[in-house]
Amino acid sequence: MSITALPNDIFLLIVAYLSPRELILSRRVCQKFHDAFTEFELNRHVLLRHYPRARELRNADQDVYVDWSCLFSKVAERYHHLKSGIPRSIEKLPLAKSFVVPQWSRNYGVAPWQRHLQFEEKEAPFHYPDTLWTYEEGLLIFPSADLRRYALYDLETGTISEVDFEPERKIVRRLRLHEKVLVVEWCEIEPYHQLNENEMVFRHFATAYDVIERESEGKWGIVFRNEWKIHFLGMPLNSRDRFFSYHTAQNYALYLWQPNRSAWGEDEPIEALAIWNISSPSTYRPSQDPSGKGKPDDNFEGPRVVRRFSFKDLDFYRIRQRSTPVLRGLELDENHVYVIEEDHRWIVGQQAGHALPRLHKVKTIGIPFVTGPMWVDSCGADGDTSMSFCQRASDSRRRNLAPCWRHEEFPYLTITEARDANAGVVFSARHCFMLETISINLKPRVHMTGPGYEISLRDDLWQQLLAKGKICGDERWLIGENAKQEVVIVHFDRR
């Protein structure tokens, strides 16, 4: 008697012992097996059993017909590639970068701190330059060398749209897409002031665009929201002046660090921190109004500064970086700007400090810019004989918590990670000088405890993804940049 002739409840009990791979292979036995193992309700049942956190289940519309048989095949194939650490395909997109020509792709990235890791005669990077691409929730924005324009690539549908923020009139310093808002930080092409005989000053601006889906065209586009000046006097284009920023749909934070060029011999660098509210749309562009005569009232429209922090404020909150900076980055919520600091015992370089921590220290300082208390969370990772460097749960990721994930596998340093928390998929890139690994941690079940499935990607993918020390993605793909100025997309899914 064939198992396909058994009553449905008994058949389901037997099916429960089969792996996803065995369920798919059973379709090939004969026509009756094919009909039984492609039955819609059965496939919905096994999909819920094996992959309840898959995005297809989370986003399923109960009122719309779903082909559960095809859906289970697609999800099972994806997780087969994830669990084996073998990509289904690799896509490479050449980046267009220049400082002079072509005009539309002029770029001068913000330099990282001059600090790196050194142990005995081995060296490894601690800071990486910014990427000239940005990614969020399946949308990738980058300067396409093939298309000769900035493009918005919808990875799920494979469609590419043009992103026209008039780049030919700008030198782009940084791009960032967050909460469906694209912020372009840029400076004018021509300097407006001679700082000294070697340096010219350029006015710097930030422009925000709303990223919207044009359903009639099946593509994405950008709509101008507003623009603001991010530095009153401007700054030179060099490797000495730096700024860090972060934004949400409501606010924008900027920290500025500049060497002191005073003729009176002061050594302390100039530092500034400010928060803008950027939620209000405005057609006013300060880059087209150098005199500022047409600037609207801050109380009515456009971006407005909600708080500036003086030197005294930075000292009070103990976030002055001075000449030995430890700033890693900024983050925001509705009330606080979070200053993330990090230091390591093996740090050397021109801007390295003298009082280094015992091992590895991370710290988050939450500073209220509206209302609320100050917040400080730190982890010294001093360790013990059991190598228990941090007692915090490894899946703790919140803005107000120190980024302890950076030293989860000390002495390995987790330089970057891509998390799909809803799917239970985490990509981690770690190095310990010459030892480099990209791992995948999978917890496909909702209440799954323990490490889950821990898989390492093949060794050559590090060189293809980590040239800029940044990866992004979700359960479907992983994105990084190689040394050939290409955005590399590692696909685990079939389109």
Short mmCIF file of C-alpha atoms in Angstrom, two decimals:
data_model
loop_
_atom_site.label_atom_id
_atom_site.label_comp_id
_atom_site.label_asym_id
_atom_site.label_seq_id
_atom_site.Cartn_x
_atom_site.Cartn_y
_atom_site.Cartn_z
CA MET A 1 0.00 0.00 0.00
CA SER A 2 1.42 3.38 -1.00
CA ILE A 3 1.77 5.99 1.72
CA THR A 4 -0.11 8.39 -0.54
CA ALA A 5 -3.24 6.24 -0.03
CA LEU A 6 -3.11 6.58 3.76
CA PRO A 7 -5.54 8.84 5.62
CA ASN A 8 -4.36 12.44 5.67
CA ASP A 9 -3.63 12.61 9.40
CA ILE A 10 -1.43 9.50 9.23
CA PHE A 11 0.25 10.77 6.07
CA LEU A 12 1.12 14.03 7.86
CA LEU A 13 2.63 12.10 10.76
CA ILE A 14 4.95 10.31 8.34
CA VAL A 15 5.80 13.50 6.48
CA ALA A 16 6.88 15.09 9.76
CA TYR A 17 9.93 12.80 9.79
CA LEU A 18 11.11 13.98 6.35
CA SER A 19 13.58 16.81 5.84
CA PRO A 20 12.81 19.63 3.36
CA ARG A 21 15.23 18.07 0.88
CA GLU A 22 13.50 14.68 1.17
CA LEU A 23 10.10 16.33 0.72
CA ILE A 24 11.22 17.94 -2.53
CA LEU A 25 12.88 14.75 -3.82
CA SER A 26 9.74 12.72 -3.05
CA ARG A 27 7.95 14.63 -5.80
CA ARG A 28 10.12 12.82 -8.34
CA VAL A 29 9.22 9.25 -7.36
CA CYS A 30 6.09 8.93 -9.49
CA GLN A 31 3.01 10.84 -10.53
CA LYS A 32 1.08 9.89 -7.38
CA PHE A 33 3.94 11.03 -5.17
CA HIS A 34 4.19 14.23 -7.17
CA ASP A 35 0.49 14.95 -6.71
CA ALA A 36 0.66 14.12 -2.99
CA PHE A 37 3.82 16.09 -2.20
CA THR A 38 2.79 19.17 -4.20
CA GLU A 39 -0.63 19.43 -2.57
CA PHE A 40 -1.11 23.03 -1.43
CA GLU A 41 -2.20 22.44 2.17
CA LEU A 42 0.62 19.95 2.76
CA ASN A 43 3.22 22.44 1.54
CA ARG A 44 1.80 25.22 3.70
CA HIS A 45 1.99 22.84 6.66
CA VAL A 46 5.63 21.83 6.09
CA LEU A 47 6.63 25.44 5.34
CA LEU A 48 5.19 26.48 8.71
CA ARG A 49 6.94 23.55 10.35
CA HIS A 50 10.44 24.02 8.91
CA TYR A 51 10.68 27.74 8.05
CA PRO A 52 8.10 29.71 10.06
CA ARG A 53 10.31 32.83 10.05
CA ALA A 54 10.75 33.00 6.25
CA ARG A 55 9.70 36.34 4.81
CA GLU A 56 7.21 34.71 2.43
CA LEU A 57 5.20 33.49 5.43
CA ARG A 58 5.55 36.76 7.33
CA ASN A 59 4.34 38.76 4.33
CA ALA A 60 1.70 36.32 3.08
CA ASP A 61 -1.67 37.95 2.42
CA GLN A 62 -4.40 35.65 3.68
CA ASP A 63 -6.85 37.04 1.13
CA VAL A 64 -4.64 36.34 -1.88
CA TYR A 65 -4.11 32.97 -3.57
CA VAL A 66 -0.68 31.52 -2.77
CA ASP A 67 0.96 28.64 -4.61
CA TRP A 68 2.35 26.95 -1.48
CA SER A 69 4.04 24.19 -3.47
CA CYS A 70 6.22 26.61 -5.43
CA LEU A 71 6.76 28.74 -2.35
CA PHE A 72 8.04 25.81 -0.29
CA SER A 73 10.39 24.82 -3.13
CA LYS A 74 11.80 28.34 -3.30
CA VAL A 75 12.30 28.72 0.47
CA ALA A 76 13.76 25.21 0.85
CA GLU A 77 16.22 25.91 -1.96
CA ARG A 78 17.28 29.19 -0.34
CA TYR A 79 17.93 27.58 3.01
CA HIS A 80 19.75 24.70 1.37
CA HIS A 81 22.25 27.23 -0.02
CA LEU A 82 22.39 29.13 3.28
CA LYS A 83 23.03 26.00 5.34
CA SER A 84 25.72 24.81 2.94
CA GLY A 85 27.33 28.27 2.73
CA ILE A 86 27.34 28.01 -1.07
CA PRO A 87 25.78 30.94 -2.99
CA ARG A 88 23.36 30.21 -5.78
CA SER A 89 24.90 32.98 -7.90
CA ILE A 90 27.19 36.01 -7.61
CA GLU A 91 26.45 39.34 -9.28
CA LYS A 92 28.99 42.14 -9.75
CA LEU A 93 28.12 45.79 -10.45
CA PRO A 94 31.01 48.11 -11.44
CA LEU A 95 31.11 51.42 -9.56
CA ALA A 96 31.90 54.72 -11.22
CA LYS A 97 34.24 56.78 -9.03
CA SER A 98 36.24 59.84 -9.92
CA PHE A 99 37.30 63.24 -8.70
CA VAL A 100 37.37 65.06 -12.03
CA VAL A 101 35.66 63.13 -14.84
CA PRO A 102 33.07 61.94 -15.57
CA GLN A 103 31.31 64.85 -13.92
CA TRP A 104 28.25 62.92 -12.77
CA SER A 105 30.34 60.54 -10.60
CA ARG A 106 32.64 62.97 -8.81
CA ASN A 107 33.32 61.72 -5.31
CA TYR A 108 35.63 62.51 -2.42
CA GLY A 109 34.89 60.24 0.51
CA VAL A 110 35.35 61.20 4.15
CA ALA A 111 38.63 59.74 5.43
CA PRO A 112 38.61 57.25 8.32
CA TRP A 113 40.62 57.72 11.50
CA GLN A 114 44.35 56.96 11.27
CA ARG A 115 44.26 53.95 13.58
CA HIS A 116 44.86 50.29 12.86
CA LEU A 117 45.56 47.05 14.71
CA GLN A 118 49.08 45.75 15.22
CA PHE A 119 50.26 42.72 17.14
CA GLU A 120 53.93 41.82 16.93
CA GLU A 121 54.61 42.12 13.17
CA LYS A 122 51.01 41.56 12.03
CA GLU A 123 48.68 44.38 11.02
CA ALA A 124 44.95 44.56 10.32
CA PRO A 125 42.53 47.43 9.62
CA PHE A 126 40.38 48.83 12.41
CA HIS A 127 38.61 51.57 10.42
CA TYR A 128 37.44 51.43 6.81
CA PRO A 129 36.52 54.16 4.30
CA ASP A 130 32.84 54.74 3.54
CA THR A 131 31.22 52.99 0.61
CA LEU A 132 29.76 54.97 -2.27
CA TRP A 133 26.71 52.71 -2.26
CA THR A 134 23.90 52.34 0.23
CA TYR A 135 21.37 49.60 0.86
CA GLU A 136 18.13 49.12 2.77
CA GLU A 137 15.40 46.46 2.60
CA GLY A 138 16.13 45.17 -0.88
CA LEU A 139 16.98 48.56 -2.42
CA LEU A 140 20.56 49.32 -3.53
CA ILE A 141 21.64 52.81 -4.67
CA PHE A 142 25.02 53.14 -6.38
CA PRO A 143 26.86 54.99 -9.21
CA SER A 144 26.64 52.50 -12.06
CA ALA A 145 29.65 52.53 -14.39
CA ASP A 146 27.67 50.49 -16.92
CA LEU A 147 24.61 52.77 -16.96
CA ARG A 148 26.65 55.96 -16.44
CA ARG A 149 24.30 57.30 -13.83
CA TYR A 150 23.26 56.75 -10.23
CA ALA A 151 20.88 53.81 -10.14
CA LEU A 152 18.36 52.35 -7.71
CA TYR A 153 18.35 48.57 -8.00
CA ASP A 154 15.35 46.66 -6.64
CA LEU A 155 16.96 43.29 -5.93
CA GLU A 156 13.65 41.48 -5.47
CA THR A 157 12.22 42.36 -8.88
CA GLY A 158 15.51 42.97 -10.72
CA THR A 159 14.35 46.39 -11.94
CA ILE A 160 16.71 49.38 -12.12
CA SER A 161 15.57 52.99 -11.88
CA GLU A 162 17.52 56.20 -12.38
CA VAL A 163 18.31 58.28 -9.30
CA ASP A 164 18.74 61.87 -10.41
CA PHE A 165 19.92 64.14 -7.62
CA GLU A 166 21.93 66.29 -10.07
CA PRO A 167 25.29 64.64 -9.25
CA GLU A 168 27.05 66.49 -12.06
CA ARG A 169 26.79 69.65 -9.93
CA LYS A 170 28.18 68.03 -6.80
CA ILE A 171 31.18 66.32 -5.26
CA VAL A 172 29.55 63.52 -3.28
CA ARG A 173 31.02 62.90 0.16
CA ARG A 174 28.61 60.21 1.41
CA LEU A 175 25.30 58.47 0.61
CA ARG A 176 22.95 56.88 3.15
CA LEU A 177 19.51 55.30 2.73
CA HIS A 178 17.53 54.80 5.93
CA GLU A 179 13.80 54.56 6.63
CA LYS A 180 13.12 55.16 2.93
CA VAL A 181 14.92 58.53 3.09
CA LEU A 182 18.06 59.07 1.00
CA VAL A 183 20.49 61.67 2.35
CA VAL A 184 23.26 62.86 0.02
CA GLU A 185 26.11 64.71 1.74
CA TRP A 186 28.05 66.76 -0.78
CA CYS A 187 30.07 69.88 -1.43
CA GLU A 188 30.24 72.37 -4.25
CA ILE A 189 32.58 71.77 -7.17
CA GLU A 190 34.31 75.12 -6.84
CA PRO A 191 35.89 76.31 -3.58
CA TYR A 192 34.67 79.61 -2.22
CA HIS A 193 37.51 80.49 0.15
CA GLN A 194 41.31 80.21 0.32
CA LEU A 195 42.11 78.86 3.78
CA ASN A 196 45.87 79.00 3.39
CA GLU A 197 48.40 78.57 0.62
CA ASN A 198 47.74 74.83 0.47
CA GLU A 199 44.04 74.40 1.29
CA MET A 200 40.77 75.57 -0.25
CA VAL A 201 37.44 75.55 1.59
CA PHE A 202 34.30 74.05 0.05
CA ARG A 203 30.74 74.67 1.24
CA HIS A 204 29.06 71.45 2.36
CA PHE A 205 25.38 70.54 2.21
CA ALA A 206 23.05 67.62 2.82
CA THR A 207 20.01 66.94 0.65
CA ALA A 208 17.20 64.59 1.65
CA TYR A 209 14.98 62.68 -0.80
CA ASP A 210 11.99 60.46 -0.13
CA VAL A 211 12.32 57.10 -1.87
CA ILE A 212 8.90 56.14 -3.24
CA GLU A 213 7.52 53.28 -5.30
CA ARG A 214 5.84 54.28 -8.55
CA GLU A 215 3.33 51.46 -8.85
CA SER A 216 2.15 52.46 -12.31
CA GLU A 217 5.70 52.07 -13.66
CA GLY A 218 6.77 49.18 -11.43
CA LYS A 219 9.87 51.14 -10.42
CA TRP A 220 11.24 53.24 -7.58
CA GLY A 221 12.13 56.91 -7.66
CA ILE A 222 13.21 59.77 -5.43
CA VAL A 223 11.37 62.98 -4.57
CA PHE A 224 13.18 66.02 -3.17
CA ARG A 225 12.30 66.65 0.47
CA ASN A 226 14.63 69.41 1.70
CA GLU A 227 18.22 70.62 1.93
CA TRP A 228 20.40 72.17 4.61
CA LYS A 229 23.93 73.45 5.09
CA ILE A 230 25.94 71.06 7.29
CA HIS A 231 28.84 73.40 7.93
CA PHE A 232 28.50 77.15 8.30
CA LEU A 233 32.01 77.99 7.11
CA GLY A 234 32.76 74.93 4.98
CA MET A 235 35.71 72.56 5.13
CA PRO A 236 38.67 71.54 2.97
CA LEU A 237 38.78 68.34 0.94
CA ASN A 238 41.58 66.40 2.59
CA SER A 239 42.30 63.41 4.78
CA ARG A 240 42.47 65.45 7.98
CA ASP A 241 38.95 66.89 8.36
CA ARG A 242 36.24 64.39 9.21
CA PHE A 243 32.55 64.27 9.93
CA PHE A 244 30.22 61.52 11.10
CA SER A 245 26.48 61.54 10.54
CA TYR A 246 23.30 59.54 10.90
CA HIS A 247 19.66 60.13 10.04
CA THR A 248 16.15 58.83 10.49
CA ALA A 249 13.00 59.95 8.69
CA GLN A 250 12.67 62.67 11.35
CA ASN A 251 16.15 63.78 12.42
CA TYR A 252 19.73 64.18 11.24
CA ALA A 253 22.84 64.20 13.47
CA LEU A 254 26.28 65.51 12.53
CA TYR A 255 29.57 65.37 14.43
CA LEU A 256 32.43 67.41 12.99
CA TRP A 257 36.15 67.04 13.78
CA GLN A 258 38.74 69.42 12.32
CA PRO A 259 42.41 70.06 13.15
CA ASN A 260 42.96 73.43 14.73
CA ARG A 261 44.60 75.70 12.15
CA SER A 262 44.91 78.65 14.48
CA ALA A 263 47.95 80.84 14.01
CA TRP A 264 48.18 81.11 17.81
CA GLY A 265 49.31 77.52 18.24
CA GLU A 266 46.28 75.86 19.84
CA ASP A 267 46.54 72.10 19.50
CA GLU A 268 43.05 70.88 20.39
CA PRO A 269 40.94 70.08 17.31
CA ILE A 270 37.66 71.86 16.62
CA GLU A 271 34.66 69.65 17.43
CA ALA A 272 30.94 70.18 16.98
CA LEU A 273 27.75 68.15 17.32
CA ALA A 274 24.33 69.25 16.08
CA ILE A 275 20.88 67.74 15.53
CA TRP A 276 18.44 68.84 12.81
CA ASN A 277 14.76 68.07 12.45
CA ILE A 278 14.40 67.19 8.75
CA SER A 279 10.78 66.02 8.73
CA SER A 280 9.31 69.19 7.21
CA PRO A 281 9.46 69.45 3.38
CA SER A 282 10.75 72.66 1.81
CA THR A 283 11.58 73.79 -1.69
CA TYR A 284 14.28 76.13 -0.37
CA ARG A 285 17.84 75.13 -1.33
CA PRO A 286 20.59 76.97 0.57
CA SER A 287 23.11 75.86 -2.07
CA GLN A 288 21.29 78.14 -4.54
CA ASP A 289 21.09 81.06 -2.11
CA PRO A 290 24.65 81.83 -0.86
CA SER A 291 23.57 85.07 0.78
CA GLY A 292 20.76 83.40 2.70
CA LYS A 293 18.30 86.17 1.86
CA GLY A 294 15.59 83.76 0.76
CA LYS A 295 15.82 81.48 3.79
CA PRO A 296 12.37 80.74 5.24
CA ASP A 297 11.51 81.06 8.91
CA ASP A 298 12.75 77.99 10.80
CA ASN A 299 9.44 77.83 12.64
CA PHE A 300 7.41 77.20 9.49
CA GLU A 301 9.15 74.93 7.02
CA GLY A 302 12.31 73.08 6.15
CA PRO A 303 15.11 71.58 8.26
CA ARG A 304 15.85 73.29 11.54
CA VAL A 305 18.52 72.81 14.17
CA VAL A 306 16.95 71.48 17.37
CA ARG A 307 20.16 71.46 19.36
CA ARG A 308 23.82 72.38 19.06
CA PHE A 309 26.37 71.10 21.53
CA SER A 310 29.11 73.50 22.59
CA PHE A 311 32.62 72.50 23.67
CA LYS A 312 31.34 72.78 27.22
CA ASP A 313 28.49 70.36 26.42
CA LEU A 314 30.84 67.86 24.79
CA ASP A 315 33.07 68.00 27.85
CA PHE A 316 30.07 67.59 30.18
CA TYR A 317 28.91 64.45 28.36
CA ARG A 318 32.54 63.26 28.08
CA ILE A 319 32.46 62.84 24.33
CA ARG A 320 35.25 65.27 23.38
CA GLN A 321 37.53 63.25 21.15
CA ARG A 322 40.50 65.62 21.08
CA SER A 323 43.61 64.36 19.26
CA THR A 324 43.14 60.66 20.12
CA PRO A 325 39.60 59.93 18.87
CA VAL A 326 37.74 56.71 19.70
CA LEU A 327 34.47 57.61 17.96
CA ARG A 328 33.06 54.73 15.88
CA GLY A 329 29.79 56.33 14.72
CA LEU A 330 26.45 57.92 15.57
CA GLU A 331 22.89 56.65 15.88
CA LEU A 332 19.55 58.28 16.61
CA ASP A 333 16.13 57.69 18.06
CA GLU A 334 13.32 60.16 18.68
CA ASN A 335 14.96 61.70 21.77
CA HIS A 336 18.65 60.77 21.84
CA VAL A 337 21.74 60.90 19.74
CA TYR A 338 23.99 57.93 20.54
CA VAL A 339 27.74 58.39 20.35
CA ILE A 340 29.42 55.01 19.85
CA GLU A 341 33.04 54.75 20.98
CA GLU A 342 35.51 51.90 20.64
CA ASP A 343 39.10 51.23 21.62
CA HIS A 344 41.37 48.19 21.48
CA ARG A 345 44.58 47.11 23.14
CA TRP A 346 46.33 46.57 19.82
CA ILE A 347 45.51 50.00 18.34
CA VAL A 348 48.43 51.93 16.83
CA GLY A 349 48.64 54.86 14.47
CA GLN A 350 48.90 58.62 14.38
CA GLN A 351 45.63 59.07 16.30
CA ALA A 352 46.01 56.16 18.73
CA GLY A 353 45.67 56.91 22.43
CA HIS A 354 48.20 56.21 25.15
CA ALA A 355 45.91 54.69 27.82
CA LEU A 356 44.69 51.67 25.86
CA PRO A 357 42.21 49.21 27.40
CA ARG A 358 43.24 45.81 28.65
CA LEU A 359 41.55 44.04 25.71
CA HIS A 360 38.66 45.61 23.81
CA LYS A 361 36.26 48.31 24.98
CA VAL A 362 33.00 49.45 23.41
CA LYS A 363 30.76 52.19 24.74
CA THR A 364 27.49 53.92 23.86
CA ILE A 365 26.62 57.37 25.25
CA GLY A 366 23.02 58.46 24.73
CA ILE A 367 22.61 62.24 24.85
CA PRO A 368 19.10 63.76 24.94
CA PHE A 369 18.40 66.48 22.41
CA VAL A 370 14.68 66.79 23.26
CA THR A 371 13.84 65.32 26.67
CA GLY A 372 15.05 62.34 28.65
CA PRO A 373 18.00 61.17 30.72
CA MET A 374 21.58 60.67 29.63
CA TRP A 375 22.44 57.04 28.92
CA VAL A 376 25.81 55.30 29.22
CA ASP A 377 26.43 51.63 28.48
CA SER A 378 29.90 50.12 28.19
CA CYS A 379 31.64 46.78 28.07
CA GLY A 380 35.31 46.46 28.86
CA ALA A 381 35.56 42.83 27.71
CA ASP A 382 38.31 42.19 30.23
CA GLY A 383 37.77 38.45 30.11
CA ASP A 384 38.74 35.71 32.49
CA THR A 385 40.34 32.27 32.41
CA SER A 386 37.21 30.89 30.70
CA MET A 387 37.42 33.48 27.91
CA SER A 388 33.95 34.80 28.86
CA PHE A 389 34.46 38.30 27.59
CA CYS A 390 30.85 39.47 27.70
CA GLN A 391 27.85 38.24 29.67
CA ARG A 392 25.33 39.94 27.41
CA ALA A 393 23.16 37.78 25.14
CA SER A 394 24.70 37.59 21.70
CA ASP A 395 21.46 38.63 19.98
CA SER A 396 21.15 41.91 21.91
CA ARG A 397 21.14 44.71 19.35
CA ARG A 398 19.69 48.04 20.42
CA ARG A 399 20.82 51.62 19.94
CA ASN A 400 21.19 52.20 23.67
CA LEU A 401 23.44 49.15 24.16
CA ALA A 402 27.17 49.08 23.58
CA PRO A 403 28.03 47.06 20.44
CA CYS A 404 29.37 44.03 22.33
CA TRP A 405 28.89 41.95 19.17
CA ARG A 406 32.18 43.45 18.03
CA HIS A 407 34.09 41.16 20.43
CA GLU A 408 31.79 38.13 20.57
CA GLU A 409 34.58 35.81 19.44
CA PHE A 410 37.61 37.56 20.94
CA PRO A 411 40.41 37.70 19.84
CA TYR A 412 38.46 37.78 16.58
CA LEU A 413 37.02 41.21 15.83
CA THR A 414 33.58 41.29 14.23
CA ILE A 415 34.18 44.12 11.80
CA THR A 416 30.65 44.15 10.35
CA GLU A 417 27.47 42.15 10.29
CA ALA A 418 24.20 41.91 8.36
CA ARG A 419 21.17 40.91 10.41
CA ASP A 420 17.76 39.74 9.29
CA ALA A 421 16.31 39.54 12.79
CA ASN A 422 12.82 38.53 11.68
CA ALA A 423 14.18 35.58 9.71
CA GLY A 424 16.76 34.64 12.35
CA VAL A 425 19.64 34.99 9.86
CA VAL A 426 22.90 36.74 10.80
CA PHE A 427 25.98 37.18 8.59
CA SER A 428 29.13 38.02 10.57
CA ALA A 429 32.53 39.02 9.15
CA ARG A 430 35.37 38.50 11.64
CA HIS A 431 39.11 38.75 11.41
CA CYS A 432 42.08 38.21 13.67
CA PHE A 433 44.87 39.72 11.57
CA MET A 434 45.43 37.16 8.79
CA LEU A 435 42.56 34.89 9.90
CA GLU A 436 39.39 35.96 8.13
CA THR A 437 35.95 34.34 8.06
CA ILE A 438 32.37 35.15 7.05
CA SER A 439 29.87 33.02 8.94
CA ILE A 440 26.11 32.54 8.77
CA ASN A 441 24.05 31.82 11.86
CA LEU A 442 20.56 30.47 11.09
CA LYS A 443 17.67 30.11 13.52
CA PRO A 444 14.77 29.36 11.17
CA ARG A 445 12.38 28.40 13.96
CA VAL A 446 10.70 30.99 16.16
CA HIS A 447 11.60 29.59 19.60
CA MET A 448 14.87 27.96 18.60
CA THR A 449 17.54 28.23 21.31
CA GLY A 450 21.27 27.76 21.11
CA PRO A 451 23.62 28.76 18.30
CA GLY A 452 21.44 27.37 15.51
CA TYR A 453 23.16 26.43 12.28
CA GLU A 454 26.63 28.02 12.19
CA ILE A 455 28.14 27.89 8.70
CA SER A 456 31.23 29.52 7.21
CA LEU A 457 31.17 30.85 3.67
CA ARG A 458 33.98 29.80 1.40
CA ASP A 459 37.25 31.67 1.96
CA ASP A 460 37.38 33.53 -1.37
CA LEU A 461 34.18 35.45 -0.56
CA TRP A 462 36.02 37.59 2.00
CA GLN A 463 38.07 39.20 -0.78
CA GLN A 464 34.93 39.69 -2.84
CA LEU A 465 32.87 41.35 -0.10
CA LEU A 466 35.05 43.03 2.55
CA ALA A 467 37.27 45.54 0.76
CA LYS A 468 35.36 48.34 2.56
CA GLY A 469 34.59 46.44 5.75
CA LYS A 470 30.83 46.57 5.18
CA ILE A 471 28.20 43.97 4.37
CA CYS A 472 24.41 44.30 4.09
CA GLY A 473 21.60 41.94 3.24
CA ASP A 474 18.94 39.56 4.51
CA GLU A 475 18.07 35.88 4.14
CA ARG A 476 17.99 36.23 0.34
CA TRP A 477 21.36 37.86 -0.41
CA LEU A 478 24.55 39.38 0.98
CA ILE A 479 26.10 42.58 -0.39
CA GLY A 480 29.63 43.95 -0.13
CA GLU A 481 32.39 45.55 -2.20
CA ASN A 482 35.60 44.07 -3.62
CA ALA A 483 38.97 45.69 -4.33
CA LYS A 484 38.06 46.22 -8.00
CA GLN A 485 35.45 48.89 -7.19
CA GLU A 486 32.53 46.54 -7.73
CA VAL A 487 29.44 46.01 -5.62
CA VAL A 488 29.18 42.24 -5.19
CA ILE A 489 25.80 40.60 -4.51
CA VAL A 490 25.89 37.02 -3.29
CA HIS A 491 22.48 35.49 -4.05
CA PHE A 492 21.07 32.60 -2.02
CA ASP A 493 17.70 32.89 -3.72
CA ARG A 494 16.41 32.42 -7.25
CA ARG A 495 14.70 35.45 -8.62
#
